[in-house]
PDB file of C-alpha atoms in Angstrom:
ATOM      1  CA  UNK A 153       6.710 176.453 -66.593  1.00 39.00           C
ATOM      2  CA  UNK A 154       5.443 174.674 -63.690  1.00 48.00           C
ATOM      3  CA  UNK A 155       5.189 170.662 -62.388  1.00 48.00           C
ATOM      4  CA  UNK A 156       2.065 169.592 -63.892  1.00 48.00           C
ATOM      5  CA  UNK A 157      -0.041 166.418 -62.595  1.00 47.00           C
ATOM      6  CA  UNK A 158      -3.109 165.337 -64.422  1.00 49.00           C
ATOM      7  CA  UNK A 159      -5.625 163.034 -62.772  1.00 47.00           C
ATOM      8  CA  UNK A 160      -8.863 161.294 -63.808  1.00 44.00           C
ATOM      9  CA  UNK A 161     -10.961 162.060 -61.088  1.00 42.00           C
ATOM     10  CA  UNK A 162     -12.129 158.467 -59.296  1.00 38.00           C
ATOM     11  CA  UNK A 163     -14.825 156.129 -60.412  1.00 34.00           C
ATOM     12  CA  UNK A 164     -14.710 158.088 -63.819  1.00 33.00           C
ATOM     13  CA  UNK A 165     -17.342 155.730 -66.128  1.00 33.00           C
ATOM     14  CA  UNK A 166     -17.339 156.530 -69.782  1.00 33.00           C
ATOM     15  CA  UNK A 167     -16.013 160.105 -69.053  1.00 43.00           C
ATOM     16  CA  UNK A 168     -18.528 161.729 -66.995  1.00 46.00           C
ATOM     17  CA  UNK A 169     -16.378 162.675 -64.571  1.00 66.00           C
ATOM     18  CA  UNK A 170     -14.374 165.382 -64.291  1.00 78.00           C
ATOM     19  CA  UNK A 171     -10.405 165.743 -64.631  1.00 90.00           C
ATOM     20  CA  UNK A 172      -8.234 167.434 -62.698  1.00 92.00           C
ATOM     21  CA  UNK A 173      -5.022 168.960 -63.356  1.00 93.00           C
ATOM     22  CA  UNK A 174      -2.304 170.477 -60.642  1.00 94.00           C
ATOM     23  CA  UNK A 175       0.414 172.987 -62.243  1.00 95.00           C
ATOM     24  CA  UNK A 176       3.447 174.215 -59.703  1.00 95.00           C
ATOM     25  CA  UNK A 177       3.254 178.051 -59.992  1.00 95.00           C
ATOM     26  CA  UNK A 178       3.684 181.155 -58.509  1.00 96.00           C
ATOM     27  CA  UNK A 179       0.862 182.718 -60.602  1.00 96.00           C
ATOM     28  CA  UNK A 180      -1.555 184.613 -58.865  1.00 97.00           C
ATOM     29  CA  UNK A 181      -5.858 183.357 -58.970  1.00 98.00           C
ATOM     30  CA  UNK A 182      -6.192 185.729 -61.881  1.00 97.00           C
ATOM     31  CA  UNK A 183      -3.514 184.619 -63.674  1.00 97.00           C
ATOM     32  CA  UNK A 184      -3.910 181.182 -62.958  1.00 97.00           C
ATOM     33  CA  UNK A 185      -7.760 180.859 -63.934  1.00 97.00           C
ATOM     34  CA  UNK A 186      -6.544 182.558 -67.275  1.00 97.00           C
ATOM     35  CA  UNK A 187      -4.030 180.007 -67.484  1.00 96.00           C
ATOM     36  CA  UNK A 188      -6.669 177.388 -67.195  1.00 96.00           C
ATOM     37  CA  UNK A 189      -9.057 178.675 -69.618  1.00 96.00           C
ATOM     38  CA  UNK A 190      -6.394 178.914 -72.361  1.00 96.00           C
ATOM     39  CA  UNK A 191      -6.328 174.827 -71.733  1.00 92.00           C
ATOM     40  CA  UNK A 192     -10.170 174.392 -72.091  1.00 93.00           C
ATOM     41  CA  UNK A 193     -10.761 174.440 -68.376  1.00 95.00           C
ATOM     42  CA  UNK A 194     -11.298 176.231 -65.240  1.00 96.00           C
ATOM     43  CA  UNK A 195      -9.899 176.619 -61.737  1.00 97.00           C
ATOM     44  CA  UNK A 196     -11.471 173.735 -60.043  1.00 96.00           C
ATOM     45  CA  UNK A 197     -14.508 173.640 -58.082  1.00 94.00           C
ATOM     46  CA  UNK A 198     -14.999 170.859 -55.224  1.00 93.00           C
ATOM     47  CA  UNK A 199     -18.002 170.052 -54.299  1.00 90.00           C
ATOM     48  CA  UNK A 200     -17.625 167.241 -51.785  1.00 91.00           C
ATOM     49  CA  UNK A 201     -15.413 165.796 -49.539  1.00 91.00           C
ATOM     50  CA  UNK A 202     -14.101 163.324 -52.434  1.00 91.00           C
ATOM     51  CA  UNK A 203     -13.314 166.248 -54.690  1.00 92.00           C
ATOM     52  CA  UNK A 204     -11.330 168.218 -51.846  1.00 94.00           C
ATOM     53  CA  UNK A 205      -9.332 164.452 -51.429  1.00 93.00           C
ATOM     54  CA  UNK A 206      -8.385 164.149 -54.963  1.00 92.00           C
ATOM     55  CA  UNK A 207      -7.396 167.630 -55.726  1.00 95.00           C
ATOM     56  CA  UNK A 208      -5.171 167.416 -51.955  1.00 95.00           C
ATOM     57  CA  UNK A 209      -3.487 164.341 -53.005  1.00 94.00           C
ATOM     58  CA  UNK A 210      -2.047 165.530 -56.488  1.00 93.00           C
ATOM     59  CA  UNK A 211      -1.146 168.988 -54.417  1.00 95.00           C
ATOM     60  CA  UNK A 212       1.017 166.661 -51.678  1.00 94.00           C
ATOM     61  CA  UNK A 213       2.376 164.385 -54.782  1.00 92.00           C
ATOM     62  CA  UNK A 214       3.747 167.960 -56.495  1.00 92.00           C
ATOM     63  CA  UNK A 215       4.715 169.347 -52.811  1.00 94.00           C
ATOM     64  CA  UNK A 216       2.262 172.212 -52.603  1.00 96.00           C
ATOM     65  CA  UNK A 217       1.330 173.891 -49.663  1.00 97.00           C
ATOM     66  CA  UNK A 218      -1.570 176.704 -51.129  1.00 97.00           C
ATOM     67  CA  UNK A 219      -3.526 175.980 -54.551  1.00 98.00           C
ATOM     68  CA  UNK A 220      -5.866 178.050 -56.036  1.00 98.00           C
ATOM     69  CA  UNK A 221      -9.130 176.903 -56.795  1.00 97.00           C
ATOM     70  CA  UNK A 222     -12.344 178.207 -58.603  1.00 97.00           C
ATOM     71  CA  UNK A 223     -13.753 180.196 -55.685  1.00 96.00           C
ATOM     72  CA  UNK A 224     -13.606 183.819 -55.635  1.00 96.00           C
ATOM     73  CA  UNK A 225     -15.744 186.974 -54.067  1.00 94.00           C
ATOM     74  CA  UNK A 226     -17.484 189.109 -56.633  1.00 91.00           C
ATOM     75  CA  UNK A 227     -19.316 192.067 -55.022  1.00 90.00           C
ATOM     76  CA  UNK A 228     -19.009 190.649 -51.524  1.00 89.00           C
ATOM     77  CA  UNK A 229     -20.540 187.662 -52.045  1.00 90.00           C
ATOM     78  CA  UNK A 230     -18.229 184.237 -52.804  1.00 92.00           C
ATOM     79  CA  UNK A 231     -19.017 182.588 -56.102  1.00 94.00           C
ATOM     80  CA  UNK A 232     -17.485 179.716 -58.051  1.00 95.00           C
ATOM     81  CA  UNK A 233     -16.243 180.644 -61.447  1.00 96.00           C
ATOM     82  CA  UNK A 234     -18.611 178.179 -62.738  1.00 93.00           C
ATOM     83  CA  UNK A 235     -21.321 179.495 -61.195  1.00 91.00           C
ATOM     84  CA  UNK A 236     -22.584 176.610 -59.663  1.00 88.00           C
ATOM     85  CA  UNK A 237     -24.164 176.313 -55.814  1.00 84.00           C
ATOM     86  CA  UNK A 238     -21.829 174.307 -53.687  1.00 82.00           C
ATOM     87  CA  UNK A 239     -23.088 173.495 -50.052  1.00 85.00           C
ATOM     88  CA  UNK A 240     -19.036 172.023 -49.550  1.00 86.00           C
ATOM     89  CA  UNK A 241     -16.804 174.280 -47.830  1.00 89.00           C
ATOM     90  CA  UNK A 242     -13.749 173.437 -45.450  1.00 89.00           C
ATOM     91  CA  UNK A 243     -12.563 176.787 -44.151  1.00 92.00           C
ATOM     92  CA  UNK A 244     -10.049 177.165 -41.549  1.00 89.00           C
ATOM     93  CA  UNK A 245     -10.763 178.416 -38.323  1.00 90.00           C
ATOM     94  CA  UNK A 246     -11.524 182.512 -38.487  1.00 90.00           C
ATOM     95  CA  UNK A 247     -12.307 182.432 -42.362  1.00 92.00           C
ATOM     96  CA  UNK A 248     -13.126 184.031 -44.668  1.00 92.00           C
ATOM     97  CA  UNK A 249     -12.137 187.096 -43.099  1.00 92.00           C
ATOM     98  CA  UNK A 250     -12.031 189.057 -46.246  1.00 91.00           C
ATOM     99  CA  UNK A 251      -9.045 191.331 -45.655  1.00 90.00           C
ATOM    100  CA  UNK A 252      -5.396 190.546 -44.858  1.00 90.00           C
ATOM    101  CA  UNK A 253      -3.859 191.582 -41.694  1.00 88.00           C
ATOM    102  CA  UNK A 254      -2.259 194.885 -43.908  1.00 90.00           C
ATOM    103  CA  UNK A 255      -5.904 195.348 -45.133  1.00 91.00           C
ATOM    104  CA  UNK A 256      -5.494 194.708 -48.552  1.00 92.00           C
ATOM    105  CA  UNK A 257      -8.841 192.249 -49.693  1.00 94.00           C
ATOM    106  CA  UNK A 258      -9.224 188.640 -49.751  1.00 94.00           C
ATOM    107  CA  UNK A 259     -11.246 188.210 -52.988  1.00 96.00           C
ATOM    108  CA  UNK A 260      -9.386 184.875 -54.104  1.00 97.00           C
ATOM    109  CA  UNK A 261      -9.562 180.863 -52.173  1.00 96.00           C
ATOM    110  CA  UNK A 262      -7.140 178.762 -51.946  1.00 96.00           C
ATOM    111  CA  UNK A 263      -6.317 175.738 -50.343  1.00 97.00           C
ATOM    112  CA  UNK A 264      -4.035 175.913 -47.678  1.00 96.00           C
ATOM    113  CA  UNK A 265      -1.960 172.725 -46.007  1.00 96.00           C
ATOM    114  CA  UNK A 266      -2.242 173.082 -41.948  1.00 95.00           C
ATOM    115  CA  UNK A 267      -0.847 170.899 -39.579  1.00 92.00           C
ATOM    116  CA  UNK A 268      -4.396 169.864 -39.022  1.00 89.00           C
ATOM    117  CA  UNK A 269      -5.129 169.589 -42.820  1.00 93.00           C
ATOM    118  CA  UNK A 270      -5.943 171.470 -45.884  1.00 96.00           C
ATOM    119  CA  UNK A 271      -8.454 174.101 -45.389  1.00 95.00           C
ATOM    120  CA  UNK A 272     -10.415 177.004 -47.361  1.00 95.00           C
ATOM    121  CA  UNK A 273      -8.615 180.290 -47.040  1.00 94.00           C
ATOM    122  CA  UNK A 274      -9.226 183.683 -48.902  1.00 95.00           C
ATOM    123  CA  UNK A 275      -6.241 185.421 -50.097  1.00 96.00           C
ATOM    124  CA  UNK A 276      -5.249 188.463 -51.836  1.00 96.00           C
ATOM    125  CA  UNK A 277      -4.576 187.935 -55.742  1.00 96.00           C
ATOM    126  CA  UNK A 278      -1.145 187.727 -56.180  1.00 96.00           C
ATOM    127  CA  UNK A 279       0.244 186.415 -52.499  1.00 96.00           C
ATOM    128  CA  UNK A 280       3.798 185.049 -53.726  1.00 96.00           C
ATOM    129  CA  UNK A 281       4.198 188.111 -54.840  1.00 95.00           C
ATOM    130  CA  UNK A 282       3.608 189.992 -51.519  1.00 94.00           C
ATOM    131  CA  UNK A 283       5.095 187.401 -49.447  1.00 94.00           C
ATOM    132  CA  UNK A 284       7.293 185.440 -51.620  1.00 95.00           C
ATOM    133  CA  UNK A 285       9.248 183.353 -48.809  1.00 95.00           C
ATOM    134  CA  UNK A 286       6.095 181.705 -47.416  1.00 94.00           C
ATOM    135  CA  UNK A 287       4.885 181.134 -51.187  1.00 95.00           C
ATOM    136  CA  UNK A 288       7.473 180.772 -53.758  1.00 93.00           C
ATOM    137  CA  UNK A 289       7.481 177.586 -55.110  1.00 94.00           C
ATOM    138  CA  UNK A 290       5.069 176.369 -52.704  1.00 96.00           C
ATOM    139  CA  UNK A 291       2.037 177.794 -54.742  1.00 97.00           C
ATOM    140  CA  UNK A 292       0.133 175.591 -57.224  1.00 97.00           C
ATOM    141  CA  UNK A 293      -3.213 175.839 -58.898  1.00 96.00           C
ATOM    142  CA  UNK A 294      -5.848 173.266 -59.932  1.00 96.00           C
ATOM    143  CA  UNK A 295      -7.472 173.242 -63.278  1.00 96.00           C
ATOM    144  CA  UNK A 296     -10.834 171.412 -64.104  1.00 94.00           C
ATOM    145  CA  UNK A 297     -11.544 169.636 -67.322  1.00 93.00           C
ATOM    146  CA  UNK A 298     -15.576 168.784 -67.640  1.00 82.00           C
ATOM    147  CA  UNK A 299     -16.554 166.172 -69.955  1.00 71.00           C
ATOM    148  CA  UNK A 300     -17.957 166.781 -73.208  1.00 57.00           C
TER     149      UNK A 300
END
């Protein structure tokens, strides 16, 4: 089981807003966006500025350094698991760039802390795994709770 943080996203009037919820893990995107689904949810999706903020600050209050979120490539083209068209992206310098270093794809985003921020960066599915000194325990992922 991992840290979990639940937030009410900002300015939230009579529950139109969505929630956000940060869980500590070393789960990979498909495992985690499983794991968020079994809650009611979804891996989140940020559409602005304010979004990317709020779902930052509850990674730096659990002391992650990656999080997945909700944005994944499906036949070459990125889509949110929602399905929704988001004009809000904040990748890092030289991303996407769809394939690792060992060529192994990049189908998965997640958030990655930089000296100079958090940016967008695609990853391979299951990167503690693979790398499990840079990840382990550093690795969270963000679940989104719409409003009924």
């Amino acid at each position: 089981t991992g840290a979990r943080i639940l937030c009410a996203a900002a300015g939230v009037v009579y529950g139109l807003s969505p929630s956000y919820e940060l869980t500590l893990s070393n789960s990979s995107w498909e495992q985690a966006q499983a794991l968020c689904k079994a809650e009611g949810g979804h891996l989140a999706v940020i559409s602005s500025a304010e979004e990317l903020a709020e779902i930052t600050a509850l990674a730096e209050e659990a002391g992650a350094k990656f999080v997945w979120i909700g944005l994944h490539r499906e036949a070459g083209e990125l889509k949110w698991v929602t399905g929704e068209s988001v004009d809000f992206y904040a990748w890092g310098s030289g991303e996407p760039s769809v394939t690792d270093s060992d060529g192994t794809p990049e189908d998965y985003v997640l958030l990655w802390h930089t000296d100079s921020g958090w940016i967008y960066n695609d990853c391979r599915n299951d990167p503690a795994a693979a790398y499990p000194s840079v990840y382990g325990g550093k690795l969270a992922y963000a679940c989104e709770y719409d409003s009924e």
